[in-house]
PDB file of C-alpha atoms in Angstrom:
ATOM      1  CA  UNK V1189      70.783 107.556  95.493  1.00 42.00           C
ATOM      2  CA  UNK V1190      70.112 104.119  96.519  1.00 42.00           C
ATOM      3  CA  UNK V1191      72.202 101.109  96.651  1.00 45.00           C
ATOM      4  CA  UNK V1192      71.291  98.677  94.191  1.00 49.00           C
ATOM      5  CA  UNK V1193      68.804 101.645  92.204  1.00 48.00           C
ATOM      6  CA  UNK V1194      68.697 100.808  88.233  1.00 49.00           C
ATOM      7  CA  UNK V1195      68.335 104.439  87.742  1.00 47.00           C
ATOM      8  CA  UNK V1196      72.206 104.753  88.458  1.00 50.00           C
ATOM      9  CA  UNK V1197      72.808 102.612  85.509  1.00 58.00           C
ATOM     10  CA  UNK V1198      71.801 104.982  82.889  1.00 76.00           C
ATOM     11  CA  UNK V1199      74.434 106.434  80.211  1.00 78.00           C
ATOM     12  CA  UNK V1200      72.618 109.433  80.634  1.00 86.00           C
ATOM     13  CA  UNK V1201      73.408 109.577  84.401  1.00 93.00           C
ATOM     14  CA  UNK V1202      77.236 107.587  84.022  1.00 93.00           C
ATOM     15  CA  UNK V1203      79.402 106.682  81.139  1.00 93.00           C
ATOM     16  CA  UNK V1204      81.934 104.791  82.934  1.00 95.00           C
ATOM     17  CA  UNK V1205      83.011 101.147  82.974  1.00 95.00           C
ATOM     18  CA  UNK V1206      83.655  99.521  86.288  1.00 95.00           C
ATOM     19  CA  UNK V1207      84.963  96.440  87.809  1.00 93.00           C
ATOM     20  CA  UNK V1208      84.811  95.602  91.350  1.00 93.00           C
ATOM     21  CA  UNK V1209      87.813  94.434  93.205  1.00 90.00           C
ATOM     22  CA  UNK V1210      86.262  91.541  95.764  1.00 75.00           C
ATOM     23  CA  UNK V1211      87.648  89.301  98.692  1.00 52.00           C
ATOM     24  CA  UNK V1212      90.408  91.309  99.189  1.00 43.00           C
ATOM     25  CA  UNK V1213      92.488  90.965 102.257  1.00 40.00           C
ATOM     26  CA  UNK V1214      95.684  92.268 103.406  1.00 35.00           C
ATOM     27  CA  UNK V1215      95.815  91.680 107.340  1.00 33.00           C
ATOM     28  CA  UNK V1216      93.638  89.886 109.653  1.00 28.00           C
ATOM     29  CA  UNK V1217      91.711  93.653 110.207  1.00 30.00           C
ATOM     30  CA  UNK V1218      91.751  94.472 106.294  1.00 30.00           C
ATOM     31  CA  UNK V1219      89.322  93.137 104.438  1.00 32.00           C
ATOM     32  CA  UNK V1220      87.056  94.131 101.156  1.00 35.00           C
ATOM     33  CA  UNK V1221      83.559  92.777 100.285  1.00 37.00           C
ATOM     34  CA  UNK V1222      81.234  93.652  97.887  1.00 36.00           C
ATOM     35  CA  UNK V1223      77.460  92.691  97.154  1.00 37.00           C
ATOM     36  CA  UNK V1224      78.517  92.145  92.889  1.00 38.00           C
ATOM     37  CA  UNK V1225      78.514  88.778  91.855  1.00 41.00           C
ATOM     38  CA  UNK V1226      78.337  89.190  88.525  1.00 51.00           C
ATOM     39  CA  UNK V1227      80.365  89.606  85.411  1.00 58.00           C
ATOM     40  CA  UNK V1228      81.665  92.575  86.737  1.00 69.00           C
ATOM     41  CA  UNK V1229      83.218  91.263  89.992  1.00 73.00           C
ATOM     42  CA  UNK V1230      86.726  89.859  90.203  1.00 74.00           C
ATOM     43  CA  UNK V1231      88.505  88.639  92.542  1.00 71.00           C
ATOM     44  CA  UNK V1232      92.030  89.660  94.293  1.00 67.00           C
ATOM     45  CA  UNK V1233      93.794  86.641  94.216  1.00 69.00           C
ATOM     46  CA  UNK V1234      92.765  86.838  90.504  1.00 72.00           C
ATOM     47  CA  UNK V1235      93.952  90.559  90.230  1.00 75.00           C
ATOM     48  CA  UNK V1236      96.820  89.817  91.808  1.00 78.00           C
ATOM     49  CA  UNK V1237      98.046  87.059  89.468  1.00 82.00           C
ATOM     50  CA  UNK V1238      97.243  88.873  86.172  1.00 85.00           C
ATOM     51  CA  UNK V1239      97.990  92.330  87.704  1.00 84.00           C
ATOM     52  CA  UNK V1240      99.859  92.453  89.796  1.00 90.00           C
ATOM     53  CA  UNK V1241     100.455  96.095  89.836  1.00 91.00           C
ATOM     54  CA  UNK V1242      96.438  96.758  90.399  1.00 90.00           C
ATOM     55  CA  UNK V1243      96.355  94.585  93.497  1.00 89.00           C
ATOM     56  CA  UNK V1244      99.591  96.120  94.868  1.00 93.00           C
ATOM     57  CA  UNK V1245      97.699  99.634  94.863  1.00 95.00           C
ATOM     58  CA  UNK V1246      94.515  97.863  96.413  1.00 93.00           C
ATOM     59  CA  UNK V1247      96.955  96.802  98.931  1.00 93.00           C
ATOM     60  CA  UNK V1248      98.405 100.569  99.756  1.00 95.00           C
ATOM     61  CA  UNK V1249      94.810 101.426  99.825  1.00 95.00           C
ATOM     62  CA  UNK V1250      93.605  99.109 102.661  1.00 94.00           C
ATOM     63  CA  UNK V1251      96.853 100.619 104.305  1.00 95.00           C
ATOM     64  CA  UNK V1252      95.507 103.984 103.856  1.00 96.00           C
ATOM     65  CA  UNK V1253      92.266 102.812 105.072  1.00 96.00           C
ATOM     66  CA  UNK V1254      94.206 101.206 108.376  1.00 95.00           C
ATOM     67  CA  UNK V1255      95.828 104.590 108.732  1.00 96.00           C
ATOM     68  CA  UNK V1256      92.767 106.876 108.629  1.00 94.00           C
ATOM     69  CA  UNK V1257      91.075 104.618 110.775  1.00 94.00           C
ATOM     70  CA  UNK V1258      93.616 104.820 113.486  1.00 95.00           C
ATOM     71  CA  UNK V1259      94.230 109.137 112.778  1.00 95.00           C
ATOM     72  CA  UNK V1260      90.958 110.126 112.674  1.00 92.00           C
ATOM     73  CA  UNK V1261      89.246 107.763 115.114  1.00 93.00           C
ATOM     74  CA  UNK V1262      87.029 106.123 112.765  1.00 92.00           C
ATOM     75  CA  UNK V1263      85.189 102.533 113.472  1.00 92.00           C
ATOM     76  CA  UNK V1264      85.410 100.974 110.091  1.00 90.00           C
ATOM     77  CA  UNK V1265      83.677  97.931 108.960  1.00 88.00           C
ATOM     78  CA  UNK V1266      84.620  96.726 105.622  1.00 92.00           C
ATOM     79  CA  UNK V1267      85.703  98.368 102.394  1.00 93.00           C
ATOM     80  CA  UNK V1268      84.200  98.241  98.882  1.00 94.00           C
ATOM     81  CA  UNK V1269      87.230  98.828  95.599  1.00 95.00           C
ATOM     82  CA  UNK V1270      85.799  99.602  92.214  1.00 95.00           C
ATOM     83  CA  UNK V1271      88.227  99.758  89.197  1.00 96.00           C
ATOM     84  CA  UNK V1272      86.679 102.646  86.748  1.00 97.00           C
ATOM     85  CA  UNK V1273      86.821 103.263  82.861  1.00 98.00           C
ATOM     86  CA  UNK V1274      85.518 106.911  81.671  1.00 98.00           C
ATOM     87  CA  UNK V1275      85.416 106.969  77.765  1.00 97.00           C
ATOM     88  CA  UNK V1276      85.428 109.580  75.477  1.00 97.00           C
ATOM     89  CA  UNK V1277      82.735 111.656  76.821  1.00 96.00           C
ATOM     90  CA  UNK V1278      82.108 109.741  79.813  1.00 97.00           C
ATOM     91  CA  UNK V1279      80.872 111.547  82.788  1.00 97.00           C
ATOM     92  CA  UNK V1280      78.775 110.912  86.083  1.00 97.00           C
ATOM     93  CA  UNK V1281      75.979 113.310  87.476  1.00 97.00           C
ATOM     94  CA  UNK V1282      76.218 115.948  90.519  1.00 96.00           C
ATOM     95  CA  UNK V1283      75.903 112.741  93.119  1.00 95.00           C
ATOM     96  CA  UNK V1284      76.890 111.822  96.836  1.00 95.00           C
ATOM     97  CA  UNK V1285      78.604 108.564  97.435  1.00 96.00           C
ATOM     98  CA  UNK V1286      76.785 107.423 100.775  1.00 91.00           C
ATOM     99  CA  UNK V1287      73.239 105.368 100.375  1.00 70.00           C
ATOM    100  CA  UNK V1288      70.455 107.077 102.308  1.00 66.00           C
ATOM    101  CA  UNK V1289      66.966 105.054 102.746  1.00 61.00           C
ATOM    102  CA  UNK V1290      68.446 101.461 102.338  1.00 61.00           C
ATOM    103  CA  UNK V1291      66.975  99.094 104.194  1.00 62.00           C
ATOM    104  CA  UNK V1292      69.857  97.293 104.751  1.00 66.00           C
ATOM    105  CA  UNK V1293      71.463  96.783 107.906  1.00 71.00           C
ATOM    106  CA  UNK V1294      74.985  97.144 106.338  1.00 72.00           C
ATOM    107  CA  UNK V1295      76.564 100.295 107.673  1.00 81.00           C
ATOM    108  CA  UNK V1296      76.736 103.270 105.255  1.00 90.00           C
ATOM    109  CA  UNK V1297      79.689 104.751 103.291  1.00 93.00           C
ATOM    110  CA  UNK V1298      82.055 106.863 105.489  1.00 94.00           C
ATOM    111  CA  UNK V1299      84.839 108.015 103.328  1.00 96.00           C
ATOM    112  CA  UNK V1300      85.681 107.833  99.344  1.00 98.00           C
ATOM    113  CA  UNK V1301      89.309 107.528  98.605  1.00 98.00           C
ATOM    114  CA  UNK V1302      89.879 107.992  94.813  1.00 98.00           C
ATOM    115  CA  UNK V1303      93.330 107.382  93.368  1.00 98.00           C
ATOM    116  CA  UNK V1304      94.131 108.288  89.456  1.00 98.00           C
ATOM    117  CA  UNK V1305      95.551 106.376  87.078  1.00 97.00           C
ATOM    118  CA  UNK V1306      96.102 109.184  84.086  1.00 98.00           C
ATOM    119  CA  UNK V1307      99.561 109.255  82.835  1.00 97.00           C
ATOM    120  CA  UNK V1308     100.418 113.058  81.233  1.00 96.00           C
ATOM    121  CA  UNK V1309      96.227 114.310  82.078  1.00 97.00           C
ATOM    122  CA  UNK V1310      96.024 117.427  80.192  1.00 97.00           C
ATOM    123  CA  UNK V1311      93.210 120.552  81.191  1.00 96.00           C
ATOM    124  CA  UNK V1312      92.334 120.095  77.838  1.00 98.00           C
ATOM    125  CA  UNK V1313      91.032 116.414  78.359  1.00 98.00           C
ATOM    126  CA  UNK V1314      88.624 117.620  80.448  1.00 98.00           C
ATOM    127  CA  UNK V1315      86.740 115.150  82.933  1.00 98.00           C
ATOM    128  CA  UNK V1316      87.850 116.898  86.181  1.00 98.00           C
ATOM    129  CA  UNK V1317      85.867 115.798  89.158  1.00 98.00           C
ATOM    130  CA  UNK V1318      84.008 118.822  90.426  1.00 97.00           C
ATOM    131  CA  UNK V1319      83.949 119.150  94.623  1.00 95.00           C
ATOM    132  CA  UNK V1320      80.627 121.278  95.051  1.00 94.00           C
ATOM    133  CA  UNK V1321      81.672 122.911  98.645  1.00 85.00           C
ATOM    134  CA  UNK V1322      80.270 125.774 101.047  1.00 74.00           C
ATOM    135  CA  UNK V1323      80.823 129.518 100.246  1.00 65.00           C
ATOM    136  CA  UNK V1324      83.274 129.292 103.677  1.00 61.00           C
ATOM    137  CA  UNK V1325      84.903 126.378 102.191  1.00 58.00           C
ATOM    138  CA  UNK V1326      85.779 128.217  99.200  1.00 56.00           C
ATOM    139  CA  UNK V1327      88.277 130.183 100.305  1.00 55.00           C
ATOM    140  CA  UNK V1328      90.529 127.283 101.812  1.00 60.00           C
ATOM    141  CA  UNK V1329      94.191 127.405 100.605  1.00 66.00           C
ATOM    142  CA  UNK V1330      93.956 125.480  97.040  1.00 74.00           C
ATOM    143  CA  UNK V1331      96.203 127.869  95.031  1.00 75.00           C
ATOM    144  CA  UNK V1332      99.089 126.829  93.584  1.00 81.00           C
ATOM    145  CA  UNK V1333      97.870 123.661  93.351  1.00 90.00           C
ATOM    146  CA  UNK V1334      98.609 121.766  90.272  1.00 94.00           C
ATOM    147  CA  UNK V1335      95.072 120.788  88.275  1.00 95.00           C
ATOM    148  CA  UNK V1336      92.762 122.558  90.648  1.00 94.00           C
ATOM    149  CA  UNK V1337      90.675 124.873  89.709  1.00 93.00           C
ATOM    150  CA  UNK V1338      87.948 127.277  92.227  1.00 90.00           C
ATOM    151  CA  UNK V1339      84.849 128.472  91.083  1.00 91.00           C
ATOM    152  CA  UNK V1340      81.697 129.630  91.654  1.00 88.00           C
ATOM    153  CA  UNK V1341      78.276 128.373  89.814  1.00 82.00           C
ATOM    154  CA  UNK V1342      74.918 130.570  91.037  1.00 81.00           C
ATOM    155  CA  UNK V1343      74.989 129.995  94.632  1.00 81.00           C
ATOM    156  CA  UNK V1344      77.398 127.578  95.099  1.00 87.00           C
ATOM    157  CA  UNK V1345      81.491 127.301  95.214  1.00 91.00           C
ATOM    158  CA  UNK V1346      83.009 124.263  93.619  1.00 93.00           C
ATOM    159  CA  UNK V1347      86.637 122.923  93.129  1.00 93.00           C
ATOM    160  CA  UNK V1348      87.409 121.038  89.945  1.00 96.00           C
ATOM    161  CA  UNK V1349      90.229 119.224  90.307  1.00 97.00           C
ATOM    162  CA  UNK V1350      92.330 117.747  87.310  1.00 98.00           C
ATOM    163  CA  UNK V1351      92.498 113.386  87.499  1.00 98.00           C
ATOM    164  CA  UNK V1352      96.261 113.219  87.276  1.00 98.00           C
ATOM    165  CA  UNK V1353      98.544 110.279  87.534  1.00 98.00           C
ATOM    166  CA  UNK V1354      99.304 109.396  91.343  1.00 97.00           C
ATOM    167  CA  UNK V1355      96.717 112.103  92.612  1.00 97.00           C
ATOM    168  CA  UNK V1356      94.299 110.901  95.676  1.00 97.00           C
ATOM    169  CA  UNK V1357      91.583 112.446  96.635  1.00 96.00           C
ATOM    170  CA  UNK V1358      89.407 111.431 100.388  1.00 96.00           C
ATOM    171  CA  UNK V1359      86.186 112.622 101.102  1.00 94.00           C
ATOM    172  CA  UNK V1360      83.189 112.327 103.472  1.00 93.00           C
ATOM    173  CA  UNK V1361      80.857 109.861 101.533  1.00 95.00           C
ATOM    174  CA  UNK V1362      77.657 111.487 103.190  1.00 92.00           C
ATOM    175  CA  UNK V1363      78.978 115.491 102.849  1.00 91.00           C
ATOM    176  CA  UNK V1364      80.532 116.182  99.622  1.00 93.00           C
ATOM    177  CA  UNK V1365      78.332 116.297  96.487  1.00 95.00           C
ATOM    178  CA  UNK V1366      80.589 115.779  93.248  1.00 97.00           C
ATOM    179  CA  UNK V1367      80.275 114.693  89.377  1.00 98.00           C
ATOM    180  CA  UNK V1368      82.703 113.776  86.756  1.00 98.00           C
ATOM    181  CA  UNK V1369      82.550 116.282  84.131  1.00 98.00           C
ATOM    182  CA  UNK V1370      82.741 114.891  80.478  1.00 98.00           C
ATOM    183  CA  UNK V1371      85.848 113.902  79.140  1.00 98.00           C
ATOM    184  CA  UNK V1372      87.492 114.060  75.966  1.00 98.00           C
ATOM    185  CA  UNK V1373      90.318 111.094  76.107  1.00 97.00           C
ATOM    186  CA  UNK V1374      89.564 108.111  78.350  1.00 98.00           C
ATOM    187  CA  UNK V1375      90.214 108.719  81.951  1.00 98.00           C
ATOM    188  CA  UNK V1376      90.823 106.117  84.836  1.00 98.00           C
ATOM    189  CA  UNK V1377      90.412 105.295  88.806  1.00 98.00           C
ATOM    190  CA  UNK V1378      90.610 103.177  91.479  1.00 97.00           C
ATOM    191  CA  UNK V1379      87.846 103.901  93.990  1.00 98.00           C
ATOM    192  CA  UNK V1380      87.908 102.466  97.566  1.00 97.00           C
ATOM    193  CA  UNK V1381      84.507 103.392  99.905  1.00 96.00           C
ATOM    194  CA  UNK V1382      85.318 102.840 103.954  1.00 95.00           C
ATOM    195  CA  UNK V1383      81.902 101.562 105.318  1.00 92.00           C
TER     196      UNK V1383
END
């Protein structure tokens, strides 16, 4: 996948609605930028006065960001936030979040951070987002686990893991492969990438 690529666009490859969170900045090292412009771009300072709940977990977010940065000795640049809208059968294809072959200068994706905004998420709403992972990884202590699910498709070992209310999820942007299986009632996210 490729930053910017209109193939990505596609209902046939996504179904959700998103919203990027811009110009964000909660401390002279925490800041958000974004290359959208457009329609679906909106500022902080605007999210925070007409939501001020949304900007208050884009704030926790960039602390998150601050904390990972310092615990797992990462050099971070910048952060991207995406607000997302799944519909009734929305979904998004097997994908990785990191851009290879850009010829941009702009460092990569490192890490996803996912936070769910699904009050009362049922199994039987569906739209899990499916973790494909190693046969070794497989076996890693997920039982017992409320809304996650192993399994194992051909070759390869997946998790699915339910989008319930107040559940995060981090990732390596360039390791994990992952989709959004279809679901049945509409399904939210916020989404913050550390570049």
């Amino acid at each position: 996948m490729n930053k910017g690529d209109e193939k990505w666009s596609s209902e046939n490859i996504r179904g959700d609605h998103i919203i990027w969170i811009s110009n964000h900045t909660t401390s002279s090292t925490s800041s958000s930028t974004t290359d959208k412009t457009d329609d679906n771009s909106i500022s902080n300072n605007h999210t925070r006065e007409k939501y001020p709940s949304i900007s208050d977990l884009v704030d926790k977010l960039h602390i998150l960001k601050d904390e990972l940065s310092t615990s797992c000795n990462l050099v971070t640049h910048y952060t991207t936030t995406q607000l997302a809208r799944y519909p009734e059968n929305g979904h998004y294809v097997r994908h990785k979040d990191a851009f290879f072959g850009s010829s941009s200068s702009l460092p990569s994706r490192q890490l996803t951070v996912i936070y769910y905004l699904n009050p009362a998420w049922t199994e039987e709403q569906q739209g899990c987002l499916r973790l494909f992972c190693k046969k070794e990884e497989h076996s890693m202590g997920y039982e017992g686990v409320e809304g996650v699910k192993k399994g194992v498709e051909g070759s390869e070992s997946y998790l699915d893991v339910l989008p319930l209310m107040d559940r995060l999820i981090v990732f390596q942007s360039k390791l994990i492969d992952h989709e959004v299986r279809k679901t049945l009632q509409p399904r939210f996210a916020a989404t913050m990438w550390i570049y």
